Structures are given as C-alpha cells and as structure tokens.
mmCIF file of C-alpha atoms in Angstrom:
data_model
loop_
_atom_site.group_PDB
_atom_site.id
_atom_site.type_symbol
_atom_site.label_atom_id
_atom_site.label_comp_id
_atom_site.label_asym_id
_atom_site.label_seq_id
_atom_site.Cartn_x
_atom_site.Cartn_y
_atom_site.Cartn_z
ATOM 1 C CA UNK A 25 186.641 87.226 110.825
ATOM 2 C CA UNK A 26 184.104 89.523 112.348
ATOM 3 C CA UNK A 27 184.409 90.480 115.912
ATOM 4 C CA UNK A 28 182.824 92.671 118.644
ATOM 5 C CA UNK A 29 184.855 94.305 121.280
ATOM 6 C CA UNK A 30 183.597 95.506 124.620
ATOM 7 C CA UNK A 31 186.583 97.299 126.159
ATOM 8 C CA UNK A 32 185.578 97.371 129.756
ATOM 9 C CA UNK A 33 184.939 93.968 131.356
ATOM 10 C CA UNK A 34 184.091 95.473 134.726
ATOM 11 C CA UNK A 35 182.795 98.921 135.617
ATOM 12 C CA UNK A 36 181.975 100.188 139.077
ATOM 13 C CA UNK A 37 180.078 103.419 139.420
ATOM 14 C CA UNK A 38 178.201 105.294 142.187
ATOM 15 C CA UNK A 39 174.480 105.915 141.936
ATOM 16 C CA UNK A 40 173.693 109.027 139.755
ATOM 17 C CA UNK A 41 176.971 108.707 137.850
ATOM 18 C CA UNK A 42 176.863 108.910 134.105
ATOM 19 C CA UNK A 43 177.454 105.622 132.153
ATOM 20 C CA UNK A 44 179.012 104.821 128.847
ATOM 21 C CA UNK A 45 179.890 101.303 127.839
ATOM 22 C CA UNK A 46 181.906 100.925 124.611
ATOM 23 C CA UNK A 47 181.201 98.554 121.778
ATOM 24 C CA UNK A 48 183.131 98.357 118.608
ATOM 25 C CA UNK A 49 182.749 95.968 115.715
ATOM 26 C CA UNK A 50 184.746 94.904 112.788
ATOM 27 C CA UNK A 51 182.541 94.766 109.729
ATOM 28 C CA UNK A 52 182.492 97.262 106.860
ATOM 29 C CA UNK A 53 178.985 96.624 105.583
ATOM 30 C CA UNK A 54 175.486 97.193 106.881
ATOM 31 C CA UNK A 55 174.876 95.903 110.371
ATOM 32 C CA UNK A 56 172.045 95.392 112.811
ATOM 33 C CA UNK A 57 173.150 96.192 116.381
ATOM 34 C CA UNK A 58 171.899 95.037 119.769
ATOM 35 C CA UNK A 59 172.502 95.508 123.394
ATOM 36 C CA UNK A 60 171.282 92.790 125.668
ATOM 37 C CA UNK A 61 171.306 92.883 129.547
ATOM 38 C CA UNK A 62 171.280 90.191 132.189
ATOM 39 C CA UNK A 63 170.205 91.346 135.623
ATOM 40 C CA UNK A 64 171.241 89.127 138.591
ATOM 41 C CA UNK A 65 169.017 85.965 138.665
ATOM 42 C CA UNK A 66 167.222 86.924 135.500
ATOM 43 C CA UNK A 67 167.271 85.760 131.855
ATOM 44 C CA UNK A 68 169.260 87.677 129.265
ATOM 45 C CA UNK A 69 166.911 90.182 127.668
ATOM 46 C CA UNK A 70 166.962 92.836 124.932
ATOM 47 C CA UNK A 71 167.856 96.418 126.016
ATOM 48 C CA UNK A 72 167.720 98.177 122.681
ATOM 49 C CA UNK A 73 168.435 97.678 119.009
ATOM 50 C CA UNK A 74 169.386 99.573 115.908
ATOM 51 C CA UNK A 75 168.534 98.565 112.326
ATOM 52 C CA UNK A 76 168.288 101.803 110.451
ATOM 53 C CA UNK A 77 167.242 105.426 110.755
ATOM 54 C CA UNK A 78 167.972 107.770 113.603
ATOM 55 C CA UNK A 79 171.403 106.554 114.919
ATOM 56 C CA UNK A 80 170.488 107.582 118.454
ATOM 57 C CA UNK A 81 168.386 104.724 119.710
ATOM 58 C CA UNK A 82 166.400 104.785 123.016
ATOM 59 C CA UNK A 83 165.780 101.616 125.024
ATOM 60 C CA UNK A 84 164.194 100.558 128.182
ATOM 61 C CA UNK A 85 164.936 101.884 131.599
ATOM 62 C CA UNK A 86 166.407 105.219 130.289
ATOM 63 C CA UNK A 87 169.276 103.637 128.290
ATOM 64 C CA UNK A 88 170.228 104.867 124.798
ATOM 65 C CA UNK A 89 172.937 103.991 122.408
ATOM 66 C CA UNK A 90 174.538 105.808 119.411
ATOM 67 C CA UNK A 91 175.533 104.227 116.204
ATOM 68 C CA UNK A 92 178.578 105.896 114.785
ATOM 69 C CA UNK A 93 179.296 104.224 111.450
ATOM 70 C CA UNK A 94 182.624 105.968 110.888
ATOM 71 C CA UNK A 95 183.869 104.630 114.172
ATOM 72 C CA UNK A 96 182.186 101.204 114.004
ATOM 73 C CA UNK A 97 180.822 101.874 117.409
ATOM 74 C CA UNK A 98 177.540 101.438 119.175
ATOM 75 C CA UNK A 99 178.131 102.738 122.710
ATOM 76 C CA UNK A 100 175.516 102.356 125.403
ATOM 77 C CA UNK A 101 174.804 105.326 127.687
ATOM 78 C CA UNK A 102 172.703 106.355 130.564
ATOM 79 C CA UNK A 103 172.887 109.810 132.109
ATOM 80 C CA UNK A 104 172.278 108.784 135.672
ATOM 81 C CA UNK A 105 172.591 105.138 136.854
ATOM 82 C CA UNK A 106 170.636 103.506 139.634
ATOM 83 C CA UNK A 107 171.525 100.574 141.884
ATOM 84 C CA UNK A 108 169.116 98.485 139.910
ATOM 85 C CA UNK A 109 171.196 98.855 136.787
ATOM 86 C CA UNK A 110 173.719 96.456 138.231
ATOM 87 C CA UNK A 111 173.900 93.793 135.530
ATOM 88 C CA UNK A 112 175.964 92.336 132.816
ATOM 89 C CA UNK A 113 175.657 94.118 129.331
ATOM 90 C CA UNK A 114 176.363 92.471 126.017
ATOM 91 C CA UNK A 115 176.645 94.081 122.656
ATOM 92 C CA UNK A 116 175.778 91.924 119.673
ATOM 93 C CA UNK A 117 176.090 92.565 115.941
ATOM 94 C CA UNK A 118 174.546 90.963 112.882
ATOM 95 C CA UNK A 119 176.092 91.587 109.425
ATOM 96 C CA UNK A 120 173.272 91.923 106.993
ATOM 97 C CA UNK A 121 173.854 89.794 103.993
ATOM 98 C CA UNK A 122 175.770 87.330 106.228
ATOM 99 C CA UNK A 123 174.169 84.424 107.910
ATOM 100 C CA UNK A 124 171.113 86.173 109.433
ATOM 101 C CA UNK A 125 170.955 83.666 112.220
ATOM 102 C CA UNK A 126 174.298 84.599 113.380
ATOM 103 C CA UNK A 127 174.903 87.309 116.014
ATOM 104 C CA UNK A 128 178.503 88.094 116.955
ATOM 105 C CA UNK A 129 178.653 88.852 120.635
ATOM 106 C CA UNK A 130 180.961 90.851 122.747
ATOM 107 C CA UNK A 131 182.469 89.438 125.841
ATOM 108 C CA UNK A 132 180.170 91.470 128.119
ATOM 109 C CA UNK A 133 180.653 94.211 130.677
ATOM 110 C CA UNK A 134 179.807 93.592 134.321
ATOM 111 C CA UNK A 135 178.417 96.805 135.819
ATOM 112 C CA UNK A 136 178.231 97.289 139.576
ATOM 113 C CA UNK A 137 176.457 100.272 140.974
ATOM 114 C CA UNK A 138 177.339 101.249 144.469
ATOM 115 C CA UNK A 139 174.338 102.470 146.456
ATOM 116 C CA UNK B 10 152.741 85.297 126.942
ATOM 117 C CA UNK B 11 155.694 83.287 125.795
ATOM 118 C CA UNK B 12 157.991 81.446 128.147
ATOM 119 C CA UNK B 13 161.081 79.390 127.688
ATOM 120 C CA UNK B 14 162.153 76.614 129.972
ATOM 121 C CA UNK B 15 165.507 74.817 130.314
ATOM 122 C CA UNK B 16 166.465 71.900 132.396
ATOM 123 C CA UNK B 17 168.280 70.900 134.295
ATOM 124 C CA UNK B 18 169.564 74.134 135.764
ATOM 125 C CA UNK B 19 172.960 72.578 136.775
ATOM 126 C CA UNK B 20 174.501 69.427 135.856
ATOM 127 C CA UNK B 21 177.819 67.631 136.852
ATOM 128 C CA UNK B 22 178.802 64.798 134.567
ATOM 129 C CA UNK B 23 181.934 62.610 134.292
ATOM 130 C CA UNK B 24 183.951 62.691 131.192
ATOM 131 C CA UNK B 25 182.653 60.161 128.625
ATOM 132 C CA UNK B 26 179.152 60.212 129.873
ATOM 133 C CA UNK B 27 176.195 61.170 127.597
ATOM 134 C CA UNK B 28 174.378 64.488 127.827
ATOM 135 C CA UNK B 29 170.877 65.596 127.145
ATOM 136 C CA UNK B 30 169.731 69.228 127.790
ATOM 137 C CA UNK B 31 166.205 70.140 127.027
ATOM 138 C CA UNK B 32 164.595 73.426 126.032
ATOM 139 C CA UNK B 33 160.924 74.026 125.543
ATOM 140 C CA UNK B 34 159.065 77.102 124.488
ATOM 141 C CA UNK B 35 155.444 77.933 125.291
ATOM 142 C CA UNK B 36 153.111 80.481 123.881
ATOM 143 C CA UNK B 37 154.346 80.633 120.342
ATOM 144 C CA UNK B 38 154.335 78.629 117.152
ATOM 145 C CA UNK B 39 157.132 77.724 114.765
ATOM 146 C CA UNK B 40 159.837 79.615 116.591
ATOM 147 C CA UNK B 41 163.373 79.730 115.468
ATOM 148 C CA UNK B 42 165.387 77.964 118.236
ATOM 149 C CA UNK B 43 169.060 78.409 119.238
ATOM 150 C CA UNK B 44 171.616 76.749 121.516
ATOM 151 C CA UNK B 45 174.451 78.885 122.660
ATOM 152 C CA UNK B 46 177.385 78.337 124.889
ATOM 153 C CA UNK B 47 178.826 81.079 127.130
ATOM 154 C CA UNK B 48 182.255 80.807 128.528
ATOM 155 C CA UNK B 49 183.321 82.975 131.434
ATOM 156 C CA UNK B 50 184.539 86.394 130.233
ATOM 157 C CA UNK B 51 183.517 85.682 126.616
ATOM 158 C CA UNK B 52 180.490 86.308 124.587
ATOM 159 C CA UNK B 53 177.844 83.890 123.457
ATOM 160 C CA UNK B 54 178.834 81.388 120.833
ATOM 161 C CA UNK B 55 176.070 80.054 118.628
ATOM 162 C CA UNK B 56 176.187 76.177 118.512
ATOM 163 C CA UNK B 57 172.962 75.258 116.712
ATOM 164 C CA UNK B 58 169.949 76.838 115.259
ATOM 165 C CA UNK B 59 166.635 75.383 113.959
ATOM 166 C CA UNK B 60 164.006 76.897 111.755
ATOM 167 C CA UNK B 61 161.683 73.898 111.994
ATOM 168 C CA UNK B 62 161.014 70.395 113.199
ATOM 169 C CA UNK B 63 163.964 68.133 112.139
ATOM 170 C CA UNK B 64 165.891 71.136 110.666
ATOM 171 C CA UNK B 65 169.151 71.637 112.452
ATOM 172 C CA UNK B 66 172.139 73.840 111.326
ATOM 173 C CA UNK B 67 175.516 73.647 113.173
ATOM 174 C CA UNK B 68 177.665 76.688 113.437
ATOM 175 C CA UNK B 69 180.598 75.167 115.096
ATOM 176 C CA UNK B 70 181.925 71.612 114.673
ATOM 177 C CA UNK B 71 182.230 69.936 118.050
ATOM 178 C CA UNK B 72 181.335 67.066 120.190
ATOM 179 C CA UNK B 73 177.666 68.150 120.475
ATOM 180 C CA UNK B 74 174.512 67.576 118.511
ATOM 181 C CA UNK B 75 171.071 69.039 118.564
ATOM 182 C CA UNK B 76 167.678 67.789 117.682
ATOM 183 C CA UNK B 77 164.184 69.229 117.315
ATOM 184 C CA UNK B 78 161.605 66.458 117.695
ATOM 185 C CA UNK B 79 158.692 68.809 118.184
ATOM 186 C CA UNK B 80 157.952 72.396 117.199
ATOM 187 C CA UNK B 81 158.761 73.897 120.533
ATOM 188 C CA UNK B 82 161.306 71.447 121.872
ATOM 189 C CA UNK B 83 164.996 71.717 121.234
ATOM 190 C CA UNK B 84 167.555 69.173 122.706
ATOM 191 C CA UNK B 85 171.299 69.384 123.019
ATOM 192 C CA UNK B 86 173.037 66.107 123.208
ATOM 193 C CA UNK B 87 176.379 64.462 123.450
ATOM 194 C CA UNK B 88 177.342 60.760 123.261
ATOM 195 C CA UNK B 89 180.540 61.314 125.242
ATOM 196 C CA UNK B 90 181.306 64.456 127.126
ATOM 197 C CA UNK B 91 184.706 66.063 127.036
ATOM 198 C CA UNK B 92 186.229 68.327 129.746
ATOM 199 C CA UNK B 93 186.000 71.160 127.218
ATOM 200 C CA UNK B 94 182.213 70.725 127.091
ATOM 201 C CA UNK B 95 182.015 72.449 130.489
ATOM 202 C CA UNK B 96 180.144 75.760 130.349
ATOM 203 C CA UNK B 97 176.988 77.589 130.520
ATOM 204 C CA UNK B 98 174.355 76.610 127.854
ATOM 205 C CA UNK B 99 171.590 78.900 126.826
ATOM 206 C CA UNK B 100 168.554 78.185 124.761
ATOM 207 C CA UNK B 101 166.848 80.988 122.871
ATOM 208 C CA UNK B 102 164.000 81.532 120.483
ATOM 209 C CA UNK B 103 162.981 84.251 118.066
ATOM 210 C CA UNK B 104 160.026 84.810 115.866
ATOM 211 C CA UNK B 105 162.234 85.497 112.918
ATOM 212 C CA UNK B 106 165.855 85.727 111.884
ATOM 213 C CA UNK B 107 168.082 86.275 114.921
ATOM 214 C CA UNK B 108 169.924 89.022 113.212
ATOM 215 C CA UNK B 109 166.876 91.061 112.756
ATOM 216 C CA UNK B 110 164.572 90.058 115.659
ATOM 217 C CA UNK B 111 164.661 89.988 119.363
ATOM 218 C CA UNK B 112 165.788 86.810 120.865
ATOM 219 C CA UNK B 113 164.294 85.433 124.110
ATOM 220 C CA UNK B 114 166.578 83.500 126.338
ATOM 221 C CA UNK B 115 165.988 80.747 128.822
ATOM 222 C CA UNK B 116 167.579 80.557 132.246
ATOM 223 C CA UNK B 117 170.504 78.428 131.178
ATOM 224 C CA UNK B 118 172.120 75.187 132.208
ATOM 225 C CA UNK B 119 175.481 75.205 134.015
ATOM 226 C CA UNK B 120 177.413 72.036 132.881
ATOM 227 C CA UNK B 121 180.425 70.868 134.689
ATOM 228 C CA UNK B 122 182.327 67.886 133.255
ATOM 229 C CA UNK B 123 184.748 66.273 135.685
#
C-alpha cells in the first residue's frame, strides 16, 4: 500500500533558523505532490504543489520544496523562519493513474517557532 | 469568493446515537466534495467523495454514510455511533480531481463519542 512518511512529528526552532521538513512516499510511478499547512485557528490550506517540470517548487510565504525522484522525497524548506510560521504541516501525495480523488497524507509535523 | 462551512464545530454524543454533520460550500458550482477524518498524530483519511448530486463514493467501509442532497451540500451521517467514530472530521471541496487540484477545507467538527 502507498504511504507517506513525515519523519519529524514535532520541530522547535528559533526565529531566523533554517527549516527543512522531510516527506518521503512509497510509490514508484508518477506522482503529484502537495504541502498543506494549518495555522493555529485557521483552516487547512495549500502551501505549494508539484505536478511536473522544475523539481524546485516555490510556494507562499517564502516556502519551497524540492522533488527528488530518486529518493522518493519532497522536502519542505524555508531559509529563515518567522514566529508566524508556527503551524502544522502536512505532506500529501497522489499517484497518477491511481484513484485521482485519493490523496495519501502524512501524519503531519507540528512546527513551533520560538520568538 | 468561495467559502466552506461546517457545523457543528464540536459535538459530544453517546454511543448508539445518530449523527448528522453538515457541510455547505458557497461561491462555486458543481464542486467535488470530500469528507475526511483526522486522528491525532495521523494524516487525513478520506472517507467519502462526491462528484455530483446523489453521487457518493466510499473509500473506507465503516459505520458512516454520506449524502449529497444539493449541489453544494454534503452530509455525513451515522445511524448508531461507535466509540471509534470519535475524531476530527473535515469537509473539503475542489474544482477538479483532488489529486490534481487544490482542495479547500472547512473548519472541521470535533466529535466525541462517550
């Protein structure tokens, strides 16, 4: 069965630190990849997505993610975090050719930024 | 702009009681609609999706059912709740297939079954 792993369930950083959240998936075919974020008290919302083309994808609020096919990874990065980045981050994967209504979700990473 | 509503926000129900959670979308037509359940420390699990009125697909066999009586209304129901039905339920919509389109999520309903 397909799965998505987010290795860090909780991450605590200080402001201005660099961030990298890991996401690995288990599917050998073509994939669509997503990062969603849920800020405290807000709805889950799309941060960025990758379908094809440049494997380095830029999203909102200075976030980016790199798709490395050989490593089955889609890690989320931000060079300098802010207190307002405190949120829970979810990686999700769709296997093209599979049920296209189905996203496989990671368990999420709770990020806390200390001011 | 589009908005998505869910109610109630929280619900405490006894085992064996019925359930009805409602989700409505505004500002769009013919959306694809989804019900998810999120357990603590786990990702979202797709329960049901609908591509149109009266069209419901179930991803996971369970004690729950879904209905779509109107284009922008999606209801999650149960005839008899189980303890294991406790969780956080999210409704979402997308303009196209979830695997290839952004999904927009509602605020969720926290269900506790006692």
